[in-house]
Coordinates of C-alpha atoms in Angstrom, one line a residue:
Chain A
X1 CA 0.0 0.0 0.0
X2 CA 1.2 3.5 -0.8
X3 CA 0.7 5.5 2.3
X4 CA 1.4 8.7 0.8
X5 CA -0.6 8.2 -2.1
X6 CA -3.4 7.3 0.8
X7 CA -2.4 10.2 2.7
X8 CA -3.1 12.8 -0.1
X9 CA -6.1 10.9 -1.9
X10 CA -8.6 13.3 0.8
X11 CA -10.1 10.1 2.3
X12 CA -8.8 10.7 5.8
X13 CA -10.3 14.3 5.9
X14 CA -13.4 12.4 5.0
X15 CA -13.5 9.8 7.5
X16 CA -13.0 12.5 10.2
X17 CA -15.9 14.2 8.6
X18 CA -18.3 11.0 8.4
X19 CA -18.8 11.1 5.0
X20 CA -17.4 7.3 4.4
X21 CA -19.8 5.2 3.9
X22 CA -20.0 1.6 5.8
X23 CA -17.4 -0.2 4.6
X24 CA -14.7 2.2 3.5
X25 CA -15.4 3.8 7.3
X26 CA -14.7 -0.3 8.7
X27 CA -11.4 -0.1 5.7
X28 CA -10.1 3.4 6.9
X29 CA -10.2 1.8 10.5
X30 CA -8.4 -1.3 9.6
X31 CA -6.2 0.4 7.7
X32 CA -5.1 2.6 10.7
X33 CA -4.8 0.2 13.1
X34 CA -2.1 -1.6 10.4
X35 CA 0.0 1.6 9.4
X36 CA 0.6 4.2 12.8
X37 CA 0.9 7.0 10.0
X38 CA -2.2 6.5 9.0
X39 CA -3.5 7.0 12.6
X40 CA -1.6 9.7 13.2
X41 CA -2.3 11.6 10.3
X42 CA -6.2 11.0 11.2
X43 CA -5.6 12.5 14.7
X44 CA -4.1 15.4 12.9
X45 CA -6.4 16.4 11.2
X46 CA -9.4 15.7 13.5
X47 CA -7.5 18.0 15.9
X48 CA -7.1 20.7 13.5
X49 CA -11.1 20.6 13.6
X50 CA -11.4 20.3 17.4
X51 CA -8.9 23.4 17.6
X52 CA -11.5 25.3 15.3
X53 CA -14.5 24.3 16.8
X54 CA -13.7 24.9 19.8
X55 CA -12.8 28.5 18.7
X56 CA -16.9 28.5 17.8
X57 CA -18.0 27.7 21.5
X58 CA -20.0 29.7 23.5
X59 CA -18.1 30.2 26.4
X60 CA -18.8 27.6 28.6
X61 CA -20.6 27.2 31.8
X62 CA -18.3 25.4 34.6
X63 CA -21.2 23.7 36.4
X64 CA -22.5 21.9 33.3
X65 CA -21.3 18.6 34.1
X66 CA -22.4 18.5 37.4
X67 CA -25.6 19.6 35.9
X68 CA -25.6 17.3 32.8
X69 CA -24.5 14.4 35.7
X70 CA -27.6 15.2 38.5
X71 CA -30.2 14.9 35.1
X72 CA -28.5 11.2 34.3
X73 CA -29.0 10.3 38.3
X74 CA -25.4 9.9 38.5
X75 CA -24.3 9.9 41.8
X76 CA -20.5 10.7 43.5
X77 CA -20.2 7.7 45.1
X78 CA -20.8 5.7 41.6
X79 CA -17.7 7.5 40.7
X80 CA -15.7 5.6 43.2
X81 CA -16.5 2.1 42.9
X82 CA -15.8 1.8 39.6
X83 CA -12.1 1.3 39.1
X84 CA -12.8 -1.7 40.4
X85 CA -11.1 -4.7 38.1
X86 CA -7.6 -3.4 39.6
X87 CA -8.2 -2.5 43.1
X88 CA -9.8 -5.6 43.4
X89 CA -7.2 -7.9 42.5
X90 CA -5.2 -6.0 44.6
X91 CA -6.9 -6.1 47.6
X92 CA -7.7 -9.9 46.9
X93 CA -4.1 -10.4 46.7
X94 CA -4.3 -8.7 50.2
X95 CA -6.0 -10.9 51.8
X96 CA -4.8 -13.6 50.4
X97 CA -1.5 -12.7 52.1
X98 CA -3.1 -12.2 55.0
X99 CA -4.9 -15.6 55.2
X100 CA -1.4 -17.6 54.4
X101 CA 0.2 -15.1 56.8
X102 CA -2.1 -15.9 59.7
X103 CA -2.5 -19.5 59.0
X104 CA 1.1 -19.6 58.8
X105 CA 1.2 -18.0 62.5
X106 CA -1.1 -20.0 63.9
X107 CA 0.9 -23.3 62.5
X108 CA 3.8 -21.7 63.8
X109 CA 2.2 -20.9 67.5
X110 CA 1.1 -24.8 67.6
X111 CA 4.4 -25.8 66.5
X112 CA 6.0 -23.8 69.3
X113 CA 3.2 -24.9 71.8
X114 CA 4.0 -28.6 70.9
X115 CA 7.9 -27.9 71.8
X116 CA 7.7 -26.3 74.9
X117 CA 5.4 -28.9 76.2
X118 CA 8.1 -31.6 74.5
X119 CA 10.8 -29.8 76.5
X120 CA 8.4 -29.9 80.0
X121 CA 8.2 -33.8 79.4
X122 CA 11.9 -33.9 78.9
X123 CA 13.1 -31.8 81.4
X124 CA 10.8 -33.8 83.8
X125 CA 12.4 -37.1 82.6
X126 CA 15.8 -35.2 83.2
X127 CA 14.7 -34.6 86.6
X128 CA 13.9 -38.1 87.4
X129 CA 17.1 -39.4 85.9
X130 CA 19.0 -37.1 87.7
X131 CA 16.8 -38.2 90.9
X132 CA 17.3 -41.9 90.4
X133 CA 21.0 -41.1 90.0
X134 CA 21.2 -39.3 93.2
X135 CA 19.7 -42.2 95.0
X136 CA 21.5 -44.5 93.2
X137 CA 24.7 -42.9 94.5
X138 CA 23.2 -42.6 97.9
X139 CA 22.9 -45.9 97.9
X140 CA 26.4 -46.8 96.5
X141 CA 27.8 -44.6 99.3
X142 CA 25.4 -46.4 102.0
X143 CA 26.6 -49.6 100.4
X144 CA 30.1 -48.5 100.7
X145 CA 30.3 -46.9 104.3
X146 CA 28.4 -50.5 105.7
X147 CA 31.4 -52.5 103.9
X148 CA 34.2 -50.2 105.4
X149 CA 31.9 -50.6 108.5
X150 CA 32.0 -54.1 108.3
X151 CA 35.4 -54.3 107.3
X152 CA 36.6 -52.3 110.3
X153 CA 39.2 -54.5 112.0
X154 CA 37.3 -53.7 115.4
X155 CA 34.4 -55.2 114.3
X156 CA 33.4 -58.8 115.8
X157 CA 31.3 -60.7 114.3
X158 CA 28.6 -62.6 115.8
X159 CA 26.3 -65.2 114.3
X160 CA 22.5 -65.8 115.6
X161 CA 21.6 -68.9 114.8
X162 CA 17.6 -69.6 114.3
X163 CA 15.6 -70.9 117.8
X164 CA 12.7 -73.1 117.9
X165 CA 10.3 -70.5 116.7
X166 CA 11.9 -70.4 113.7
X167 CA 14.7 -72.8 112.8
X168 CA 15.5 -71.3 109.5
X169 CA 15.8 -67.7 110.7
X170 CA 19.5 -66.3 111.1
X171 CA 21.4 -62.9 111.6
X172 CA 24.4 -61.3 112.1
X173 CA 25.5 -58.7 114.4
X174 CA 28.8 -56.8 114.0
X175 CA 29.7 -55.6 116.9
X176 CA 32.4 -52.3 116.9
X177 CA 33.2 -52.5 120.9
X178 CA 35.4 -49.0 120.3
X179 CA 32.5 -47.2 119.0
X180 CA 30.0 -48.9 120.9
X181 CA 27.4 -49.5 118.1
X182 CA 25.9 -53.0 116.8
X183 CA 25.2 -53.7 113.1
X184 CA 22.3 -56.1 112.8
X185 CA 21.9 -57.7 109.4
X186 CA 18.9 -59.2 109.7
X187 CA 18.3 -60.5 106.2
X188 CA 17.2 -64.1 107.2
X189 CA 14.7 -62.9 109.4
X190 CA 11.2 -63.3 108.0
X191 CA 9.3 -59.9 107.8
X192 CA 7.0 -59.8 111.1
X193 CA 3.8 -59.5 111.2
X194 CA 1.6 -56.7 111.5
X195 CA 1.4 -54.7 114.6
X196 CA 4.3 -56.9 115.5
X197 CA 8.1 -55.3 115.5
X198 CA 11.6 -57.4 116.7
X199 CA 13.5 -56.4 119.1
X200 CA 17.3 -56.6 119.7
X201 CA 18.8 -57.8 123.3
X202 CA 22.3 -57.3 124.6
X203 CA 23.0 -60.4 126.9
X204 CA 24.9 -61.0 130.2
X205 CA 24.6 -64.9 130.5
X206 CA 25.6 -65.3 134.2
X207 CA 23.0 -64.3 135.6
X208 CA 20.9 -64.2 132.5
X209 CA 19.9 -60.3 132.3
X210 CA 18.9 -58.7 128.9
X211 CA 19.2 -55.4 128.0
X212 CA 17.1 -54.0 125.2
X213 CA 19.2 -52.1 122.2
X214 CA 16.5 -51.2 120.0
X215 CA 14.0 -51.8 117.5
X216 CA 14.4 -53.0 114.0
X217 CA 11.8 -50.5 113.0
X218 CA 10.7 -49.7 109.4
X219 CA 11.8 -53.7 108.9
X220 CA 9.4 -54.2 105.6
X221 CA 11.1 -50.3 104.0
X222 CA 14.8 -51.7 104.7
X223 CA 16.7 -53.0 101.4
X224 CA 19.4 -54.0 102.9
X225 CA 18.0 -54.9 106.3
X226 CA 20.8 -53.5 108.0
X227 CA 20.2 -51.3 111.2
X228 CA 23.1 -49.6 113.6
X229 CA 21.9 -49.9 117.1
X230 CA 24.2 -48.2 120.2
X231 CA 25.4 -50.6 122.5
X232 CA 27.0 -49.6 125.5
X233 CA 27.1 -52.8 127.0
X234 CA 29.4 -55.3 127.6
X235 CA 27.7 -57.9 125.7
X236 CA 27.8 -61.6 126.2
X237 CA 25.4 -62.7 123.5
X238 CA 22.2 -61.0 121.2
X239 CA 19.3 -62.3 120.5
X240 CA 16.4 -61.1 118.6
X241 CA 12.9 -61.4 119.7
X242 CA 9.3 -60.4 118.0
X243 CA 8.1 -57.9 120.3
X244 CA 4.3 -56.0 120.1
X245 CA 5.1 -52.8 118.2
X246 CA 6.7 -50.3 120.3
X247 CA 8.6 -52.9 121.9
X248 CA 8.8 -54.5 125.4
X249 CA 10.8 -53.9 129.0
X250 CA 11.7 -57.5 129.2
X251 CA 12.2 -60.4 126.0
X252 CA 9.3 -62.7 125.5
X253 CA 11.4 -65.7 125.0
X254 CA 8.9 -67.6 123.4
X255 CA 9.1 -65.5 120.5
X256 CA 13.2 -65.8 120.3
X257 CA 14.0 -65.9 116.9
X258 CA 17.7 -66.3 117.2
X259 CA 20.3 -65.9 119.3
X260 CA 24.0 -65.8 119.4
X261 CA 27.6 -65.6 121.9
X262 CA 29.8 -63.4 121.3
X263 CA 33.4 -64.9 121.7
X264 CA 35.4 -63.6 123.5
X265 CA 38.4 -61.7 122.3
Chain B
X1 CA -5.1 7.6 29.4
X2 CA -5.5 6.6 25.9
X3 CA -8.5 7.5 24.1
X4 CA -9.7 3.8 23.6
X5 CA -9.3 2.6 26.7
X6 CA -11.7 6.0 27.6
X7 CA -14.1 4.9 25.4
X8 CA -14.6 1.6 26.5
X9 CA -15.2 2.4 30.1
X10 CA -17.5 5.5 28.8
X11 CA -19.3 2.6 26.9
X12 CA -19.0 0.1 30.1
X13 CA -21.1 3.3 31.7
X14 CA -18.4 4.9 33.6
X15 CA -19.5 8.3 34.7
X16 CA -15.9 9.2 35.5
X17 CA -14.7 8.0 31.6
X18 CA -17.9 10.4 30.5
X19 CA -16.7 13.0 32.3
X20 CA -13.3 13.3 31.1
X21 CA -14.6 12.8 27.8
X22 CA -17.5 15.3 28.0
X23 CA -14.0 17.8 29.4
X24 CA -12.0 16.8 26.2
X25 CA -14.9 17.2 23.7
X26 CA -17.8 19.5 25.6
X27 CA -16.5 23.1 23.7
X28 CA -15.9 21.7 20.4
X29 CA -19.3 20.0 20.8
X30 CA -21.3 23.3 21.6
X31 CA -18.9 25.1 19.1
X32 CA -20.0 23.1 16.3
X33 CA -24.0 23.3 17.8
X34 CA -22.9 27.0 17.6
X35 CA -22.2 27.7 14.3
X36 CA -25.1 26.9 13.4
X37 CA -27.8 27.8 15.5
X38 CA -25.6 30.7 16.4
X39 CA -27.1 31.4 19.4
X40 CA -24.9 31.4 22.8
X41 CA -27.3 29.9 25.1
X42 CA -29.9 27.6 22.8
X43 CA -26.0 26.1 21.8
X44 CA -25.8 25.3 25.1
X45 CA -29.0 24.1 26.0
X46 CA -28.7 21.9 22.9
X47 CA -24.9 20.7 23.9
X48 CA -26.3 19.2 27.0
X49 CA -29.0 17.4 25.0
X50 CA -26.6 16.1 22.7
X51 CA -24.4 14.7 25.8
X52 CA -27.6 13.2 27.3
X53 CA -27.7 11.5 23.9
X54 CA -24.2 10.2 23.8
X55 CA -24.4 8.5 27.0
X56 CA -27.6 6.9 26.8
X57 CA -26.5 5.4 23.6
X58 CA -23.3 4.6 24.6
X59 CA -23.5 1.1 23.6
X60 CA -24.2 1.7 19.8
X61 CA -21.1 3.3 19.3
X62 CA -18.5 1.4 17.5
X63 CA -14.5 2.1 16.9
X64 CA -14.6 0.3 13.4
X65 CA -17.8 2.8 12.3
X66 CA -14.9 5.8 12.8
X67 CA -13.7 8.2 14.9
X68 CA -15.4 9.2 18.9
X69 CA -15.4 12.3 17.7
X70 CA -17.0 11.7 14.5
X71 CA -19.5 10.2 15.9
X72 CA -20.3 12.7 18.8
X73 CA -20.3 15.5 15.9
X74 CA -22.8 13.7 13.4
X75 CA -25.1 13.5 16.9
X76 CA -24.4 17.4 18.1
X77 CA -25.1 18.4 13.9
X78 CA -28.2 16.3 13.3
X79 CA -29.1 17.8 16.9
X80 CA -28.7 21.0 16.1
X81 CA -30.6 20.6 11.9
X82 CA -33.4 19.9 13.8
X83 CA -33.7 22.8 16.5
X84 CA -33.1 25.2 13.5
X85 CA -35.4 23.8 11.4
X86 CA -38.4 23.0 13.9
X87 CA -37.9 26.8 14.2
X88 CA -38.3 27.2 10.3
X89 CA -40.3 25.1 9.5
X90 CA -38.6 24.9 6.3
X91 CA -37.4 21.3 5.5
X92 CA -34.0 22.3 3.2
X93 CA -30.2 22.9 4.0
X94 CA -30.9 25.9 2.6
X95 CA -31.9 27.2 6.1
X96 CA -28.1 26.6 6.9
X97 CA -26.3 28.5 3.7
X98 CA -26.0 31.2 5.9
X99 CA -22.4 30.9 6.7
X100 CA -21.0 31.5 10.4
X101 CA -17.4 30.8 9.6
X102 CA -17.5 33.3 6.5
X103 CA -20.2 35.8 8.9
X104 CA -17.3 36.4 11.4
X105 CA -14.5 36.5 8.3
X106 CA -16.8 39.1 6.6
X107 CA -18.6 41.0 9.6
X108 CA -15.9 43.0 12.1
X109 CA -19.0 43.4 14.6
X110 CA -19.4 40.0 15.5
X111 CA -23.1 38.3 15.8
X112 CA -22.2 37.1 19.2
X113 CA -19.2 38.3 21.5
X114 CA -19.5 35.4 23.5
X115 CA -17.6 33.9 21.0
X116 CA -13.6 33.8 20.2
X117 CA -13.8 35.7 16.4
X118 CA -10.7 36.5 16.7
X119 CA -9.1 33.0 17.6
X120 CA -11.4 31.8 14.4
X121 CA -9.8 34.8 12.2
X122 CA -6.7 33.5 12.9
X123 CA -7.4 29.7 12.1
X124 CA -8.8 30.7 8.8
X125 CA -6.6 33.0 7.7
X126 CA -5.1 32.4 4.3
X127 CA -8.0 30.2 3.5
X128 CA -10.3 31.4 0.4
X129 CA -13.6 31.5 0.7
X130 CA -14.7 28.5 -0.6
X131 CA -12.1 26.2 1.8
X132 CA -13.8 28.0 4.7
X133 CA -17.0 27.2 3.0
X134 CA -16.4 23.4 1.9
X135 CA -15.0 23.0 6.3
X136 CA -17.9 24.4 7.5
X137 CA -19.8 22.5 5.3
X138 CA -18.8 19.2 5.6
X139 CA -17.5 19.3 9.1
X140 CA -19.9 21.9 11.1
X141 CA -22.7 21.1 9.0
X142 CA -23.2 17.3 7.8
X143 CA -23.3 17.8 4.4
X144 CA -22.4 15.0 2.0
X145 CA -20.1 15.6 -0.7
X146 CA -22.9 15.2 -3.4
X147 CA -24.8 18.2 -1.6
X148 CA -21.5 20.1 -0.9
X149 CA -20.6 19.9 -4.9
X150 CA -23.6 21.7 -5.7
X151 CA -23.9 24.6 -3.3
X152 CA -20.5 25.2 -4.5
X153 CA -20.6 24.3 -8.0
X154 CA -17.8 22.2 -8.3
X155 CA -17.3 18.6 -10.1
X156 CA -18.0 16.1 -7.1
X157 CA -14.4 14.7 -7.1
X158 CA -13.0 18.1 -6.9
X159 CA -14.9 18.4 -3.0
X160 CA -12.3 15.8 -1.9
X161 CA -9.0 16.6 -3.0
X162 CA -10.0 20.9 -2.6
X163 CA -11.1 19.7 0.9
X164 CA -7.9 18.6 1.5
X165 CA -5.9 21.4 0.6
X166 CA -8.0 23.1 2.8
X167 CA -7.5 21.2 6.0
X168 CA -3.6 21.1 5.2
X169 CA -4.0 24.8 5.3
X170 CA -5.9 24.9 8.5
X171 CA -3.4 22.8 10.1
X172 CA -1.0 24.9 9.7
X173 CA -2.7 28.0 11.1
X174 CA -3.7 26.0 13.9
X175 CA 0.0 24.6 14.7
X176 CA 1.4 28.3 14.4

């Protein structure tokens, strides 16, 4: 297509006019849209007769659109809902954001929640560990002090031997004369019965005189069923007897569960 | 914003697209309604009319048919045909051989001061007679080119090519 040629043919100034008919107005249009100088050379000249009619207006009220606008019944507020399409999507992009962004807060809060109740559990099994280590090393030192107790080379060892209540009972008594105190392991005696305690007697033989040393309370809680008793006496023999709880004044021989003589040393 | 994109929201019956475009087009609107019912105020009253017009038929407008403005100025013309001539009750173009464009050229006492003669003096200066009369003609009046040829006695073919020169002329006063 010549351009120029179309140019100065006098259609354009035509088509501005309205003077195409039908189909050479739909070909001019085409035509434009193809070729920019085409286009522009239409604007041209259609602004050449804006700048002239406008030269021919009356001069103009001001107010006449707000006039022109109150006898369509258009309102203000019409004005601002309509650019719509793009404040929209960004305002659903919004809260869009702000949906993932509170979801994600909330996952995060649980998430955290969940840890620091973890961490309570944990630090609780800590604490129990660190209990059951504790006691465990009480318990090594216990066991360690009673052997150096036992091992002590004051220590004299007496055997009770089980009496006709109950042949198969036995203890033992360790007897530290410096430090006047009695160890009585009492691990072969069977656990008494309720309301019922034993009860440990120094011994003079000649004349027979007992002399009570204490109570091996708390027998069932004992592990080790070792109990340190004072003994300021110059014992002859112990025996252990099964004594109402709180114990008794005097042995009640019938219930003699064993009994032993120290040798002399 | 572009033109087009205007359009289409004026046509999708946004008040604030129809009011930029009444801002862009409202003076050459009335000017054109002027010329030739050259009064200041009936112009007016007619302008608004015309704008009522455009927006309620919005939706038969179409880009391919031409040019917004085209099609704004064939509304304000027929418009403004039929005020003068429900007044004359005469049913010819005749009515409308009086000339405004030519009036002002001619006339130093201007019909109407409200208008810019002197602006208008100055866009057709240079032009002969007949260029002012073929502009006003097919432009602020709606002739064809058939009826144009014959007011002015000239071959039909001529109309185009002398209409031409003539607008090439008027650009140029307008860009200086």
């Amino acid at each position: 297509m010549n351009i120029e040629e179309y140019i100065s043919s006098g259609k354009l100034e035509l088509y501005v006019a309205g003077l195409l008919s039908k189909e050479e107005n739909e070909q001019v249009h085409k035509d434009a849209e193809q070729y920019p100088e085409l286009k522009k050379e239409i604007e041209a000249i259609e602004a050449s007769i804006l700048a002239l009619s406008k030269k021919a207006a009356p001069t103009m009220d001001k107010a006449n659109f707000s006039s022109l606008r109150s006898r369509l019944g258009l309102s203000e507020t019409k004005v601002i809902t309509l650019p719509k399409q793009k404040s929209n999507w960004a305002s659903y992009t919004g809260w869009a954001a702000a949906v993932v962004l509170s979801a994600g807060l909330f996952w995060m809060y649980n998430q955290n929640k969940e840890l620091e109740s973890k961490i309570e559990v944990v630090s609780q099994e800590k604490e129990t560990l660190e209990t059951t280590i504790e006691n465990a090393n009480n318990s090594l030192i216990k066991s360690q002090d009673l052997l150096n107790t036992i091992r002590d080379q004051n220590i004299a060892v007496v055997a009770l031997g089980g009496q006709a209540v109950s042949p198969e009972s036995f203890a033992k008594a360790y007897w530290n004369k410096e430090e006047k105190k009695v160890f009585i392991d009492a691990k072969g005696l069977p656990e008494p019965p309720d309301g019922f305690v034993y009860q440990v007697w120094s011994l003079k033989l000649n004349p027979l005189t007992p002399t009570s040393l204490g109570l091996l309370e708390n027998f069932k809680g004992d592990e080790n069923k070792i109990f340190a008793l004072a003994n300021n006496n110059e014992s002859e023999a112990f025996g252990i007897t099964l004594e109402p709880a709180g114990g008794s004044e005097s042995p009640n021989l019938e219930q003699l569960y064993t009994l032993g003589v120290a040798s002399n040393s | 914003m572009q033109l087009e994109t205007l359009v289409v929201q004026f046509q999708q019956k946004d008040p604030k697209a129809f009011e930029k475009l009444y801002n862009m087009y409202a003076e050459n609107i009335c000017g054109v309604i002027n010329t030739i019912v050259k009064n200041s105020d009936i112009s007016q009253e007619i302008c608004q009319d015309v704008f009522i017009k455009i927006w309620n038929n919005a939706d038969k407008y179409n880009s391919s048919k031409g040019r917004f403005f085209t099609w704004i100025l064939n509304i304000a013309r027929n418009a403004a045909i039929d005020e003068v001539r429900s007044k004359s009750h005469k049913n010819s173009k005749q009515n409308l051989s009086a000339d405004y464009f030519v009036g002002i050229l001619e006339d130093s006492t201007n019909l109407d001061h409200k208008t810019d003669a002197i602006g208008i003096k100055k866009f057709l200066q240079d032009l002969k007679s007949t260029c002012v009369q073929i502009i006003e003609m097919l432009y602020f009046k709606g002739y064809t080119q058939k009826e144009a040829s014959e007011e002015l006695n000239i071959p039909i073919g001529t109309v185009k090519t002398r209409n031409r020169s003539c607008i090439s002329q008027l650009r140029k006063n307008v860009l200086n």
